[in-house]
Structures are given as C-alpha cells and as structure tokens.
Amino acid sequence: MKLPPHITVNNGHLHIGGLDCVALAEKYGTPLYVTSEDRVCEQFERYKKALLSRYPKVQVLFVAKANGNLALMRALGNLGAGADVFSSGELHLALEAGMRPERLLFNGSSKTPGDLSFAVEKGVKVSVDSLDELHQLDAAARAAGKVALIAFRVNPALEVPTHPKIATGLKTSKFGIPHEEIPAAYREALACKNIRPVGIHCHIGSQILDVEPFARAAEVMVRIAKELTGMGVKLEFIDIGGGLGIPYHHDTDPAPTAEDYAAKVIPLFRVGLEACGITPELWVEPGRSLVADSTVLLTRVNSTKTAHKRFANVDAGFNLLIRPAMYDAYHEVIVVNKADAPLTTEYTVTGPICETGDILAPDRRLPELAAGDIIAVLDTGAYGYAMSSQYNSRPRCPEVLIRGKDVALMRRGETIGDITGTMQRPPWQQ
Ligand code: LLP
C-alpha cells in the first residue's frame, strides 16, 4: 500500500513520524489518536506556497471543525494560518490558539444573537448566511458601537462529485444565499450603518477529488466580484472555500495536490479579477487536506470470531471515528505489530458500540489476527476526534502529538468522571 512519507514500516512495525506505533500504544494505551505535527505543518506550507506562487495575496484559513485540538491550531497559527470557525466555541479555540482576529472568519448557517455579539466583540469578519442574520448583526454592531466587516455566503448551485451529505453548495443546500440574489443582498448591506461588506465567501463541498468543480466555483465568484465592484463594494477578500479531497483508498483514488488546485483555479481567478481592476486577498479554507493524513487511530483487537464471516472486534468504534458509519467512508487499516506480514485472511473490523452499523472497516485482507494485536486506522486527522462522542458511556481516548523525536499528550483521555461530572441529581432524588 502506498504510504505518505511520515508513515513507514520498520522491523515489522508501523511507525508514524519515525516512532513505533506499538510502543506508543503500550505507553499511552488504546484507543489512541496519534498526530504528526510536522506533517500538518508541511501540508500547510505546501498549500500556501502553491497559491502564493501564482497570486500575491493569499490567506490560508484552517477549518477548525476538522480538528479542534488547540495544539494543532497553535502550530498552524504560528505558521500564519487563520481559521474558519463555525461556532462561538471554535472562535474561542482559534483565539486561544493565538490566531490573529483579522485572519478569522465566523461562518455559520444558524448563529445565535450571542454568536453575533461575540464576533463583533472580537472584531472578526462574519460570513453572513441570510438577510435576517444581516440585520441582527447590524443591530449587534450598533449596540457595541462598532462596524462589522462581512462577506455573504454565496450558494453557487454547483453539483459536485462527493457524498451527498457533504456537498454544501448545491441549489438545495441549506448554506448561503442563492447566487442570483447576492447583488441585492450586498445592496442591503451597503445600506446598513454598522455593516461594511468587504468579502465574498463560498464553499462547494468536501472530499472532492477533482479540481474542476473548484474552477467552476471560482468562475461564479469572479462573476459576482465583478458585479459587486460595479456596485461600489470594495472587496478586500474572496474566500473560495476548502474541500480538496484526499486519497482514502491509497492505491486507487486520485490524489489532487495543492499545486494541482492552484494551477487550475488561480489563473481563472487572477485573470477575472484583473479584468475588474481589483486584487483582493484570496482566502481558502482547507480542513481535510491539511490534517487528515497526519493522524492514525490505534485500536486494539479485543477478540476475533468466525460467524458468517470473520470479525475482529476492536476497542474503537463510531464513538471515536464516525465517518465509516455516517458516510460509508473508507479508511485504510494496517496491523501495526504485523505490518509486513502476509495479508492472508479477510476480516471485518468492528467497534465496541451496540449498533450493527459500528463497522470501522468491512471485508479487509489482513494478516491472521489475535487478541492484543493493534490496528492503525489511517487518515483520521480530519473529522475523527472532532466528531467523537461518549455514546455507550465510553470516555473519549487521548490524543498524542509528535514533533521531531518528541511526543506528548495533546489531550488526556477522559475518565468516567468526565461523563458523570456534568450530570446533576434532581432535588426530588436527593
Ligand atoms: N469551509 C466550509 C465553509 C466548510 O463547510 C467546510 C467543511 C470546509 C471549509 C472544509 O472542507 P474540507 O477542506 O475539510 O473538505 N464531516 C465530514 C466533512 C464535513 C465538511 C463540512 N464542511 C467528513 O467527515 O467527511
């Protein structure tokens, strides 16, 4: 199986960032998320370089929902990353990670009055999803004696080749304002005293393995930019979203790179904007393509059995990685302590959750397994821990971070006390 450079096999064991996954599992226990900080930084720099080589003003915003660990966000913030945040919680994280407020975009399709006031207080730009929200934000900014800088979230009505649950810019999607209504929305924004429209924002979907749809989105954005410039809107940034996919099937999926993306999208973008006589900043918001392959989820085989097929029952399930259950997502699995053993036997790798759908990896050829073996689930750095839960009253596992030869916890494992700690006894049960 093709592996990225930070994942290697040495003496029969899988290594990440040069460290033996068997030793990591022994030291920290399983299940365990293990992330290479170096890999995340490398991916970020690659993105930035690919875009900057073709356009002079670029801001890469990390999408905080993909992986909200502060250590990772701090590492990215130190490299100059901003963030797309989708909740007040994510805004707290981005600020605590030291990201600069002017590099943050508060995105969201259903913001509370509290969210809007918080965004105004912190002076971050807001991606506005509706006219109702625009007027609420105007009022919040007026109450604070400030002017809110905004972009509207454009719904470009584009079909994209991805799972329907993660296509976000379809005509029927819940996000944004239909592209044909966008000029009217900006007209309304220009009339608001405490609002200044300074950008446009869109996102067409996630896990897209073809760069063509991004070019279509860029065309829509350039067309809108032209119209808005004509109306007198001074565009300071155009945010064309994230969404570049990764090859979860290592040997067969296409693997578009940041360079492929930039080579396809930027020429259209640059030429279109030159024609309008503007050079706003180009903002992009990658999540998955920055962090997914930085991380493995280590899980131990509790037992094996042969029923209508062979099962390997492991200690991580959809409580820790919901993508297979939720999107039928595919993740490569490797037996960490038998990493170069022959793949002799077909197993379905199942989690410990009391649901039939708790299958991490169906029908995979693996070495003969025994209780105690450790399996690595690859490419789990995006929407892995971030979408975890305590279902079945399972405390979440720890996360460790590797940089160079150093390794440290970046989140301790939860205890049962973390589950019961927020519960309260009603007075009539005292
Ligand atoms: N910007 C916006 C406005 C988004 O909604 C998203 C993802 C991104 C950027 C980042 O997209 P990325 O570069 O990561 O593809 N939980 C799903 C993915 C949901 C994506 C939602 N929006 C999964 O595990 O596949």
PDB file of C-alpha atoms in Angstrom, residues 100-395:
ATOM      1  CA  ARG A 100      -4.989  36.775  14.824  1.00  0.00           C
ATOM      2  CA  PRO A 101      -8.605  38.038  14.800  1.00  0.00           C
ATOM      3  CA  GLU A 102      -8.215  39.628  11.378  1.00  0.00           C
ATOM      4  CA  ARG A 103      -7.449  36.176   9.996  1.00  0.00           C
ATOM      5  CA  LEU A 104     -10.655  34.629  11.324  1.00  0.00           C
ATOM      6  CA  LEU A 105     -13.969  34.186   9.582  1.00  0.00           C
ATOM      7  CA  PHE A 106     -17.043  33.442  11.686  1.00  0.00           C
ATOM      8  CA  ASN A 107     -19.061  31.238   9.415  1.00  0.00           C
ATOM      9  CA  GLY A 108     -22.371  29.553  10.246  1.00  0.00           C
ATOM     10  CA  SER A 109     -25.837  28.947   8.925  1.00  0.00           C
ATOM     11  CA  SER A 110     -27.659  29.393  12.239  1.00  0.00           C
ATOM     12  CA  LYS A 111     -25.934  31.866  14.527  1.00  0.00           C
ATOM     13  CA  THR A 112     -27.418  32.948  17.843  1.00  0.00           C
ATOM     14  CA  PRO A 113     -27.554  36.571  18.999  1.00  0.00           C
ATOM     15  CA  GLY A 114     -24.762  35.569  21.387  1.00  0.00           C
ATOM     16  CA  ASP A 115     -22.608  34.328  18.488  1.00  0.00           C
ATOM     17  CA  LEU A 116     -23.109  37.598  16.605  1.00  0.00           C
ATOM     18  CA  SER A 117     -22.223  39.762  19.616  1.00  0.00           C
ATOM     19  CA  PHE A 118     -19.152  37.633  20.312  1.00  0.00           C
ATOM     20  CA  ALA A 119     -17.972  38.017  16.710  1.00  0.00           C
ATOM     21  CA  VAL A 120     -18.479  41.790  16.910  1.00  0.00           C
ATOM     22  CA  GLU A 121     -16.697  41.999  20.267  1.00  0.00           C
ATOM     23  CA  LYS A 122     -13.671  40.117  18.924  1.00  0.00           C
ATOM     24  CA  GLY A 123     -13.620  42.065  15.661  1.00  0.00           C
ATOM     25  CA  VAL A 124     -13.622  39.015  13.413  1.00  0.00           C
ATOM     26  CA  LYS A 125     -15.181  39.001   9.983  1.00  0.00           C
ATOM     27  CA  VAL A 126     -18.552  37.341   9.663  1.00  0.00           C
ATOM     28  CA  SER A 127     -19.824  35.208   6.816  1.00  0.00           C
ATOM     29  CA  VAL A 128     -23.491  36.148   6.787  1.00  0.00           C
ATOM     30  CA  ASP A 129     -25.927  33.435   5.746  1.00  0.00           C
ATOM     31  CA  SER A 130     -29.216  35.349   5.393  1.00  0.00           C
ATOM     32  CA  LEU A 131     -30.701  38.844   5.317  1.00  0.00           C
ATOM     33  CA  ASP A 132     -32.341  38.162   8.674  1.00  0.00           C
ATOM     34  CA  GLU A 133     -28.889  37.495  10.112  1.00  0.00           C
ATOM     35  CA  LEU A 134     -27.520  40.633   8.398  1.00  0.00           C
ATOM     36  CA  HIS A 135     -29.978  42.852  10.264  1.00  0.00           C
ATOM     37  CA  GLN A 136     -29.361  41.091  13.559  1.00  0.00           C
ATOM     38  CA  LEU A 137     -25.625  41.606  13.079  1.00  0.00           C
ATOM     39  CA  ASP A 138     -26.147  45.256  12.196  1.00  0.00           C
ATOM     40  CA  ALA A 139     -28.075  45.677  15.456  1.00  0.00           C
ATOM     41  CA  ALA A 140     -25.383  43.843  17.453  1.00  0.00           C
ATOM     42  CA  ALA A 141     -22.664  46.038  15.949  1.00  0.00           C
ATOM     43  CA  ARG A 142     -24.700  49.195  16.642  1.00  0.00           C
ATOM     44  CA  ALA A 143     -25.181  48.125  20.269  1.00  0.00           C
ATOM     45  CA  ALA A 144     -21.406  47.684  20.582  1.00  0.00           C
ATOM     46  CA  GLY A 145     -20.618  50.945  18.794  1.00  0.00           C
ATOM     47  CA  LYS A 146     -18.715  49.067  16.096  1.00  0.00           C
ATOM     48  CA  VAL A 147     -18.845  48.279  12.414  1.00  0.00           C
ATOM     49  CA  ALA A 148     -18.998  44.599  11.474  1.00  0.00           C
ATOM     50  CA  LEU A 149     -16.988  43.507   8.450  1.00  0.00           C
ATOM     51  CA  ILE A 150     -18.836  40.889   6.453  1.00  0.00           C
ATOM     52  CA  ALA A 151     -18.968  38.592   3.480  1.00  0.00           C
ATOM     53  CA  PHE A 152     -22.132  36.884   2.340  1.00  0.00           C
ATOM     54  CA  ARG A 153     -22.032  33.148   1.960  1.00  0.00           C
ATOM     55  CA  VAL A 154     -22.856  32.520  -1.687  1.00  0.00           C
ATOM     56  CA  ASN A 155     -24.755  29.426  -2.719  1.00  0.00           C
ATOM     57  CA  PRO A 156     -23.292  28.852  -6.201  1.00  0.00           C
ATOM     58  CA  ALA A 157     -25.735  26.000  -7.042  1.00  0.00           C
ATOM     59  CA  LEU A 158     -22.999  23.625  -8.175  1.00  0.00           C
ATOM     60  CA  GLU A 159     -23.234  19.842  -8.362  1.00  0.00           C
ATOM     61  CA  VAL A 160     -20.044  18.257  -7.049  1.00  0.00           C
ATOM     62  CA  PRO A 161     -18.718  14.697  -7.108  1.00  0.00           C
ATOM     63  CA  THR A 162     -18.849  13.772  -3.416  1.00  0.00           C
ATOM     64  CA  HIS A 163     -21.078  12.140  -0.808  1.00  0.00           C
ATOM     65  CA  PRO A 164     -24.434  13.997  -0.811  1.00  0.00           C
ATOM     66  CA  LYS A 165     -24.152  14.705   2.924  1.00  0.00           C
ATOM     67  CA  ILE A 166     -21.029  16.788   2.387  1.00  0.00           C
ATOM     68  CA  ALA A 167     -21.946  18.675  -0.786  1.00  0.00           C
ATOM     69  CA  THR A 168     -22.586  22.160   0.562  1.00  0.00           C
ATOM     70  CA  GLY A 169     -23.152  24.380  -2.462  1.00  0.00           C
ATOM     71  CA  LEU A 170     -25.991  22.559  -4.209  1.00  0.00           C
ATOM     72  CA  LYS A 171     -29.030  24.607  -5.159  1.00  0.00           C
ATOM     73  CA  THR A 172     -30.859  22.638  -2.458  1.00  0.00           C
ATOM     74  CA  SER A 173     -28.198  23.022   0.284  1.00  0.00           C
ATOM     75  CA  LYS A 174     -29.044  24.850   3.490  1.00  0.00           C
ATOM     76  CA  PHE A 175     -25.998  27.112   3.262  1.00  0.00           C
ATOM     77  CA  GLY A 176     -25.842  30.647   1.984  1.00  0.00           C
ATOM     78  CA  ILE A 177     -27.839  32.903  -0.280  1.00  0.00           C
ATOM     79  CA  PRO A 178     -28.701  31.854  -3.851  1.00  0.00           C
ATOM     80  CA  HIS A 179     -26.078  33.362  -6.161  1.00  0.00           C
ATOM     81  CA  GLU A 180     -28.651  35.245  -8.196  1.00  0.00           C
ATOM     82  CA  GLU A 181     -29.837  37.083  -5.056  1.00  0.00           C
ATOM     83  CA  ILE A 182     -26.350  38.086  -3.975  1.00  0.00           C
ATOM     84  CA  PRO A 183     -26.206  41.580  -5.553  1.00  0.00           C
ATOM     85  CA  ALA A 184     -29.462  42.528  -3.808  1.00  0.00           C
ATOM     86  CA  ALA A 185     -28.051  41.252  -0.508  1.00  0.00           C
ATOM     87  CA  TYR A 186     -24.966  43.472  -0.852  1.00  0.00           C
ATOM     88  CA  ARG A 187     -27.168  46.429  -1.728  1.00  0.00           C
ATOM     89  CA  GLU A 188     -28.994  45.849   1.521  1.00  0.00           C
ATOM     90  CA  ALA A 189     -25.711  45.512   3.405  1.00  0.00           C
ATOM     91  CA  LEU A 190     -24.415  48.782   1.957  1.00  0.00           C
ATOM     92  CA  ALA A 191     -27.475  50.473   3.427  1.00  0.00           C
ATOM     93  CA  CYS A 192     -26.767  49.158   6.953  1.00  0.00           C
ATOM     94  CA  LYS A 193     -24.976  51.733   9.095  1.00  0.00           C
ATOM     95  CA  ASN A 194     -22.960  49.286  11.159  1.00  0.00           C
ATOM     96  CA  ILE A 195     -22.074  46.818   8.429  1.00  0.00           C
ATOM     97  CA  ARG A 196     -19.260  47.021   5.898  1.00  0.00           C
ATOM     98  CA  PRO A 197     -19.254  44.342   3.196  1.00  0.00           C
ATOM     99  CA  VAL A 198     -15.617  43.529   2.450  1.00  0.00           C
ATOM    100  CA  GLY A 199     -15.654  39.998   1.086  1.00  0.00           C
ATOM    101  CA  ILE A 200     -17.499  37.160  -0.597  1.00  0.00           C
ATOM    102  CA  HIS A 201     -17.499  33.586   0.615  1.00  0.00           C
ATOM    103  CA  CYS A 202     -18.457  30.198  -0.780  1.00  0.00           C
ATOM    104  CA  HIS A 203     -17.806  26.525  -0.170  1.00  0.00           C
ATOM    105  CA  ILE A 204     -18.977  23.841  -2.566  1.00  0.00           C
ATOM    106  CA  GLY A 205     -18.372  20.657  -0.607  1.00  0.00           C
ATOM    107  CA  SER A 206     -15.844  18.365   0.955  1.00  0.00           C
ATOM    108  CA  GLN A 207     -13.787  15.346  -0.159  1.00  0.00           C
ATOM    109  CA  ILE A 208     -13.765  16.440  -3.795  1.00  0.00           C
ATOM    110  CA  LEU A 209     -11.080  14.580  -5.739  1.00  0.00           C
ATOM    111  CA  ASP A 210     -11.323  16.595  -8.944  1.00  0.00           C
ATOM    112  CA  VAL A 211     -10.106  20.188  -9.239  1.00  0.00           C
ATOM    113  CA  GLU A 212     -12.605  21.046 -11.989  1.00  0.00           C
ATOM    114  CA  PRO A 213     -15.546  21.918  -9.661  1.00  0.00           C
ATOM    115  CA  PHE A 214     -13.318  24.398  -7.803  1.00  0.00           C
ATOM    116  CA  ALA A 215     -12.673  26.147 -11.090  1.00  0.00           C
ATOM    117  CA  ARG A 216     -16.443  26.408 -11.663  1.00  0.00           C
ATOM    118  CA  ALA A 217     -16.834  27.920  -8.188  1.00  0.00           C
ATOM    119  CA  ALA A 218     -14.018  30.398  -8.851  1.00  0.00           C
ATOM    120  CA  GLU A 219     -15.787  31.469 -12.039  1.00  0.00           C
ATOM    121  CA  VAL A 220     -19.008  32.132 -10.147  1.00  0.00           C
ATOM    122  CA  MET A 221     -17.117  34.129  -7.537  1.00  0.00           C
ATOM    123  CA  VAL A 222     -15.284  36.200 -10.137  1.00  0.00           C
ATOM    124  CA  ARG A 223     -18.553  36.970 -11.915  1.00  0.00           C
ATOM    125  CA  ILE A 224     -20.074  38.095  -8.612  1.00  0.00           C
ATOM    126  CA  ALA A 225     -16.966  40.114  -7.732  1.00  0.00           C
ATOM    127  CA  LYS A 226     -17.286  41.985 -10.995  1.00  0.00           C
ATOM    128  CA  GLU A 227     -20.910  42.832 -10.366  1.00  0.00           C
ATOM    129  CA  LEU A 228     -20.263  43.899  -6.766  1.00  0.00           C
ATOM    130  CA  THR A 229     -17.286  46.056  -7.735  1.00  0.00           C
ATOM    131  CA  GLY A 230     -19.544  47.786 -10.244  1.00  0.00           C
ATOM    132  CA  MET A 231     -21.992  48.469  -7.400  1.00  0.00           C
ATOM    133  CA  GLY A 232     -19.281  50.119  -5.330  1.00  0.00           C
ATOM    134  CA  VAL A 233     -18.463  47.266  -2.951  1.00  0.00           C
ATOM    135  CA  LYS A 234     -14.758  47.408  -2.047  1.00  0.00           C
ATOM    136  CA  LEU A 235     -13.784  43.763  -1.931  1.00  0.00           C
ATOM    137  CA  GLU A 236     -10.843  43.062   0.350  1.00  0.00           C
ATOM    138  CA  PHE A 237     -11.063  39.271   0.154  1.00  0.00           C
ATOM    139  CA  ILE A 238     -12.671  36.485  -1.805  1.00  0.00           C
ATOM    140  CA  ASP A 239     -12.951  33.205   0.066  1.00  0.00           C
ATOM    141  CA  ILE A 240     -13.379  30.257  -2.271  1.00  0.00           C
ATOM    142  CA  GLY A 241     -13.736  27.661   0.485  1.00  0.00           C
ATOM    143  CA  GLY A 242     -11.994  24.382   1.161  1.00  0.00           C
ATOM    144  CA  GLY A 243     -12.903  20.922   0.052  1.00  0.00           C
ATOM    145  CA  LEU A 244      -9.916  19.375  -1.675  1.00  0.00           C
ATOM    146  CA  GLY A 245     -10.199  15.646  -1.008  1.00  0.00           C
ATOM    147  CA  ILE A 246      -7.555  13.121  -0.028  1.00  0.00           C
ATOM    148  CA  PRO A 247      -6.933   9.615  -1.401  1.00  0.00           C
ATOM    149  CA  TYR A 248      -8.511   7.491   1.351  1.00  0.00           C
ATOM    150  CA  HIS A 249      -8.059   4.484  -0.961  1.00  0.00           C
ATOM    151  CA  HIS A 250      -4.297   4.880  -1.043  1.00  0.00           C
ATOM    152  CA  ASP A 251      -3.634   2.842  -4.154  1.00  0.00           C
ATOM    153  CA  THR A 252      -6.571   3.787  -6.357  1.00  0.00           C
ATOM    154  CA  ASP A 253      -8.017   7.211  -5.526  1.00  0.00           C
ATOM    155  CA  PRO A 254      -6.836  10.241  -7.474  1.00  0.00           C
ATOM    156  CA  ALA A 255      -4.634  12.421  -5.288  1.00  0.00           C
ATOM    157  CA  PRO A 256      -5.038  16.045  -6.344  1.00  0.00           C
ATOM    158  CA  THR A 257      -2.434  18.238  -4.706  1.00  0.00           C
ATOM    159  CA  ALA A 258      -2.483  21.855  -3.605  1.00  0.00           C
ATOM    160  CA  GLU A 259      -0.360  22.551  -6.705  1.00  0.00           C
ATOM    161  CA  ASP A 260      -2.970  20.955  -8.982  1.00  0.00           C
ATOM    162  CA  TYR A 261      -5.639  23.001  -7.259  1.00  0.00           C
ATOM    163  CA  ALA A 262      -3.704  26.259  -7.570  1.00  0.00           C
ATOM    164  CA  ALA A 263      -2.767  25.592 -11.202  1.00  0.00           C
ATOM    165  CA  LYS A 264      -6.421  25.080 -12.115  1.00  0.00           C
ATOM    166  CA  VAL A 265      -8.095  27.747 -10.010  1.00  0.00           C
ATOM    167  CA  ILE A 266      -5.724  30.688  -9.744  1.00  0.00           C
ATOM    168  CA  PRO A 267      -5.349  31.580 -13.423  1.00  0.00           C
ATOM    169  CA  LEU A 268      -9.142  31.931 -13.739  1.00  0.00           C
ATOM    170  CA  PHE A 269      -9.302  33.877 -10.544  1.00  0.00           C
ATOM    171  CA  ARG A 270      -6.439  36.218 -11.399  1.00  0.00           C
ATOM    172  CA  VAL A 271      -7.476  36.938 -14.959  1.00  0.00           C
ATOM    173  CA  GLY A 272     -11.095  37.538 -13.900  1.00  0.00           C
ATOM    174  CA  LEU A 273     -10.123  39.953 -11.167  1.00  0.00           C
ATOM    175  CA  GLU A 274      -7.574  41.797 -13.286  1.00  0.00           C
ATOM    176  CA  ALA A 275     -10.429  42.475 -15.683  1.00  0.00           C
ATOM    177  CA  CYS A 276     -12.317  44.160 -12.794  1.00  0.00           C
ATOM    178  CA  GLY A 277      -9.181  46.075 -11.802  1.00  0.00           C
ATOM    179  CA  ILE A 278      -9.055  44.670  -8.249  1.00  0.00           C
ATOM    180  CA  THR A 279      -6.622  42.449  -6.321  1.00  0.00           C
ATOM    181  CA  PRO A 280      -8.446  41.343  -3.210  1.00  0.00           C
ATOM    182  CA  GLU A 281      -6.846  38.739  -0.952  1.00  0.00           C
ATOM    183  CA  LEU A 282      -7.568  35.168  -1.930  1.00  0.00           C
ATOM    184  CA  TRP A 283      -8.789  33.179   1.054  1.00  0.00           C
ATOM    185  CA  VAL A 284      -9.027  29.407   1.080  1.00  0.00           C
ATOM    186  CA  GLU A 285     -10.300  27.205   3.884  1.00  0.00           C
ATOM    187  CA  PRO A 286      -8.871  23.703   3.703  1.00  0.00           C
ATOM    188  CA  GLY A 287      -9.551  21.270   6.501  1.00  0.00           C
ATOM    189  CA  ARG A 288      -9.182  17.669   5.457  1.00  0.00           C
ATOM    190  CA  SER A 289      -6.310  18.170   3.006  1.00  0.00           C
ATOM    191  CA  LEU A 290      -4.228  19.820   5.746  1.00  0.00           C
ATOM    192  CA  VAL A 291      -4.768  17.394   8.605  1.00  0.00           C
ATOM    193  CA  ALA A 292      -6.387  14.107   7.559  1.00  0.00           C
ATOM    194  CA  ASP A 293      -3.294  12.097   6.751  1.00  0.00           C
ATOM    195  CA  SER A 294      -1.337  13.432   9.737  1.00  0.00           C
ATOM    196  CA  THR A 295      -3.109  11.070  12.112  1.00  0.00           C
ATOM    197  CA  VAL A 296      -3.624   7.400  12.863  1.00  0.00           C
ATOM    198  CA  LEU A 297      -6.153   5.950  15.270  1.00  0.00           C
ATOM    199  CA  LEU A 298      -4.613   2.993  17.109  1.00  0.00           C
ATOM    200  CA  THR A 299      -7.082   0.391  18.294  1.00  0.00           C
ATOM    201  CA  ARG A 300      -6.522  -2.978  19.936  1.00  0.00           C
ATOM    202  CA  VAL A 301      -8.145  -6.252  18.958  1.00  0.00           C
ATOM    203  CA  ASN A 302     -10.236  -7.448  21.902  1.00  0.00           C
ATOM    204  CA  SER A 303     -11.324 -10.699  20.284  1.00  0.00           C
ATOM    205  CA  THR A 304     -11.792 -12.388  16.953  1.00  0.00           C
ATOM    206  CA  LYS A 305     -14.604 -14.668  15.895  1.00  0.00           C
ATOM    207  CA  THR A 306     -15.891 -16.524  12.892  1.00  0.00           C
ATOM    208  CA  ALA A 307     -19.630 -16.222  12.299  1.00  0.00           C
ATOM    209  CA  HIS A 308     -20.997 -15.722   8.782  1.00  0.00           C
ATOM    210  CA  LYS A 309     -17.626 -14.076   8.252  1.00  0.00           C
ATOM    211  CA  ARG A 310     -14.562 -13.297  10.327  1.00  0.00           C
ATOM    212  CA  PHE A 311     -14.785 -10.401  12.699  1.00  0.00           C
ATOM    213  CA  ALA A 312     -12.057  -8.548  14.546  1.00  0.00           C
ATOM    214  CA  ASN A 313     -13.643  -6.760  17.498  1.00  0.00           C
ATOM    215  CA  VAL A 314     -11.563  -3.729  18.393  1.00  0.00           C
ATOM    216  CA  ASP A 315     -11.699  -1.119  21.147  1.00  0.00           C
ATOM    217  CA  ALA A 316     -12.518   1.926  18.948  1.00  0.00           C
ATOM    218  CA  GLY A 317     -15.857   2.321  17.243  1.00  0.00           C
ATOM    219  CA  PHE A 318     -18.020   5.034  15.834  1.00  0.00           C
ATOM    220  CA  ASN A 319     -17.811   6.751  19.186  1.00  0.00           C
ATOM    221  CA  LEU A 320     -14.279   7.723  18.105  1.00  0.00           C
ATOM    222  CA  LEU A 321     -14.494   7.623  14.312  1.00  0.00           C
ATOM    223  CA  ILE A 322     -17.965   8.081  12.905  1.00  0.00           C
ATOM    224  CA  ARG A 323     -17.024   8.587   9.258  1.00  0.00           C
ATOM    225  CA  PRO A 324     -17.429   4.930   8.164  1.00  0.00           C
ATOM    226  CA  ALA A 325     -20.844   4.664   9.845  1.00  0.00           C
ATOM    227  CA  MET A 326     -22.033   8.099   8.757  1.00  0.00           C
ATOM    228  CA  TYR A 327     -20.773   8.374   5.181  1.00  0.00           C
ATOM    229  CA  ASP A 328     -19.759   4.772   4.394  1.00  0.00           C
ATOM    230  CA  ALA A 329     -16.289   6.292   4.366  1.00  0.00           C
ATOM    231  CA  TYR A 330     -13.288   4.111   3.615  1.00  0.00           C
ATOM    232  CA  HIS A 331     -10.163   4.247   5.776  1.00  0.00           C
ATOM    233  CA  GLU A 332      -7.117   2.079   5.205  1.00  0.00           C
ATOM    234  CA  VAL A 333      -6.231  -0.207   8.123  1.00  0.00           C
ATOM    235  CA  ILE A 334      -2.830  -1.716   8.899  1.00  0.00           C
ATOM    236  CA  VAL A 335      -1.971  -4.200  11.632  1.00  0.00           C
ATOM    237  CA  VAL A 336       0.679  -2.245  13.458  1.00  0.00           C
ATOM    238  CA  ASN A 337       2.566  -5.140  15.027  1.00  0.00           C
ATOM    239  CA  LYS A 338       2.368  -7.290  11.855  1.00  0.00           C
ATOM    240  CA  ALA A 339       2.903  -4.530   9.336  1.00  0.00           C
ATOM    241  CA  ASP A 340       4.835  -6.631   6.846  1.00  0.00           C
ATOM    242  CA  ALA A 341       3.095  -9.956   7.453  1.00  0.00           C
ATOM    243  CA  PRO A 342       1.242 -11.519   4.506  1.00  0.00           C
ATOM    244  CA  LEU A 343      -2.410 -10.478   4.092  1.00  0.00           C
ATOM    245  CA  THR A 344      -3.929 -13.931   4.355  1.00  0.00           C
ATOM    246  CA  THR A 345      -7.352 -13.503   5.878  1.00  0.00           C
ATOM    247  CA  GLU A 346     -10.422 -11.370   5.322  1.00  0.00           C
ATOM    248  CA  TYR A 347     -11.764  -9.589   8.393  1.00  0.00           C
ATOM    249  CA  THR A 348     -14.466  -7.097   9.136  1.00  0.00           C
ATOM    250  CA  VAL A 349     -13.117  -4.737  11.774  1.00  0.00           C
ATOM    251  CA  THR A 350     -15.931  -3.856  14.155  1.00  0.00           C
ATOM    252  CA  GLY A 351     -16.097  -1.469  17.074  1.00  0.00           C
ATOM    253  CA  PRO A 352     -17.451  -1.997  20.586  1.00  0.00           C
ATOM    254  CA  ILE A 353     -20.636   0.056  20.161  1.00  0.00           C
ATOM    255  CA  CYS A 354     -24.026  -1.606  20.455  1.00  0.00           C
ATOM    256  CA  GLU A 355     -25.105  -0.889  16.894  1.00  0.00           C
ATOM    257  CA  THR A 356     -24.979  -3.060  13.803  1.00  0.00           C
ATOM    258  CA  GLY A 357     -23.506  -0.138  11.869  1.00  0.00           C
ATOM    259  CA  ASP A 358     -20.461   0.068  14.129  1.00  0.00           C
ATOM    260  CA  ILE A 359     -18.064  -1.195  11.495  1.00  0.00           C
ATOM    261  CA  LEU A 360     -14.743   0.570  11.012  1.00  0.00           C
ATOM    262  CA  ALA A 361     -13.539  -1.425   8.034  1.00  0.00           C
ATOM    263  CA  PRO A 362     -15.572  -4.137   6.282  1.00  0.00           C
ATOM    264  CA  ASP A 363     -14.027  -7.079   4.419  1.00  0.00           C
ATOM    265  CA  ARG A 364     -10.319  -6.264   4.549  1.00  0.00           C
ATOM    266  CA  ARG A 365      -7.493  -8.626   3.845  1.00  0.00           C
ATOM    267  CA  LEU A 366      -5.228  -8.591   6.880  1.00  0.00           C
ATOM    268  CA  PRO A 367      -2.663 -10.850   8.491  1.00  0.00           C
ATOM    269  CA  GLU A 368      -4.079 -13.559  10.783  1.00  0.00           C
ATOM    270  CA  LEU A 369      -5.231 -11.659  13.881  1.00  0.00           C
ATOM    271  CA  ALA A 370      -5.214 -12.466  17.574  1.00  0.00           C
ATOM    272  CA  ALA A 371      -6.466 -10.648  20.648  1.00  0.00           C
ATOM    273  CA  GLY A 372      -3.945  -7.978  21.597  1.00  0.00           C
ATOM    274  CA  ASP A 373      -2.928  -7.087  18.059  1.00  0.00           C
ATOM    275  CA  ILE A 374      -3.054  -3.393  17.298  1.00  0.00           C
ATOM    276  CA  ILE A 375      -4.654  -1.932  14.209  1.00  0.00           C
ATOM    277  CA  ALA A 376      -3.974   1.544  12.844  1.00  0.00           C
ATOM    278  CA  VAL A 377      -6.844   3.283  11.090  1.00  0.00           C
ATOM    279  CA  LEU A 378      -5.231   5.751   8.707  1.00  0.00           C
ATOM    280  CA  ASP A 379      -6.151   9.290   7.648  1.00  0.00           C
ATOM    281  CA  THR A 380      -8.128  10.062  10.768  1.00  0.00           C
ATOM    282  CA  GLY A 381      -6.851  13.586  11.469  1.00  0.00           C
ATOM    283  CA  ALA A 382      -9.881  15.310   9.914  1.00  0.00           C
ATOM    284  CA  TYR A 383     -13.382  14.819  11.310  1.00  0.00           C
ATOM    285  CA  GLY A 384     -12.122  11.994  13.538  1.00  0.00           C
ATOM    286  CA  TYR A 385     -11.790  13.037  17.161  1.00  0.00           C
ATOM    287  CA  ALA A 386     -13.681  16.208  16.184  1.00  0.00           C
ATOM    288  CA  MET A 387     -16.862  14.169  15.604  1.00  0.00           C
ATOM    289  CA  SER A 388     -16.389  11.752  18.514  1.00  0.00           C
ATOM    290  CA  SER A 389     -18.937  11.147  21.236  1.00  0.00           C
ATOM    291  CA  GLN A 390     -19.340   9.413  24.579  1.00  0.00           C
ATOM    292  CA  TYR A 391     -22.003   7.069  23.206  1.00  0.00           C
ATOM    293  CA  ASN A 392     -22.378   3.879  25.262  1.00  0.00           C
ATOM    294  CA  SER A 393     -20.782   5.888  28.102  1.00  0.00           C
ATOM    295  CA  ARG A 394     -17.330   5.433  26.685  1.00  0.00           C
ATOM    296  CA  PRO A 395     -14.868   8.109  27.770  1.00  0.00           C
TER     297      PRO A 395
END
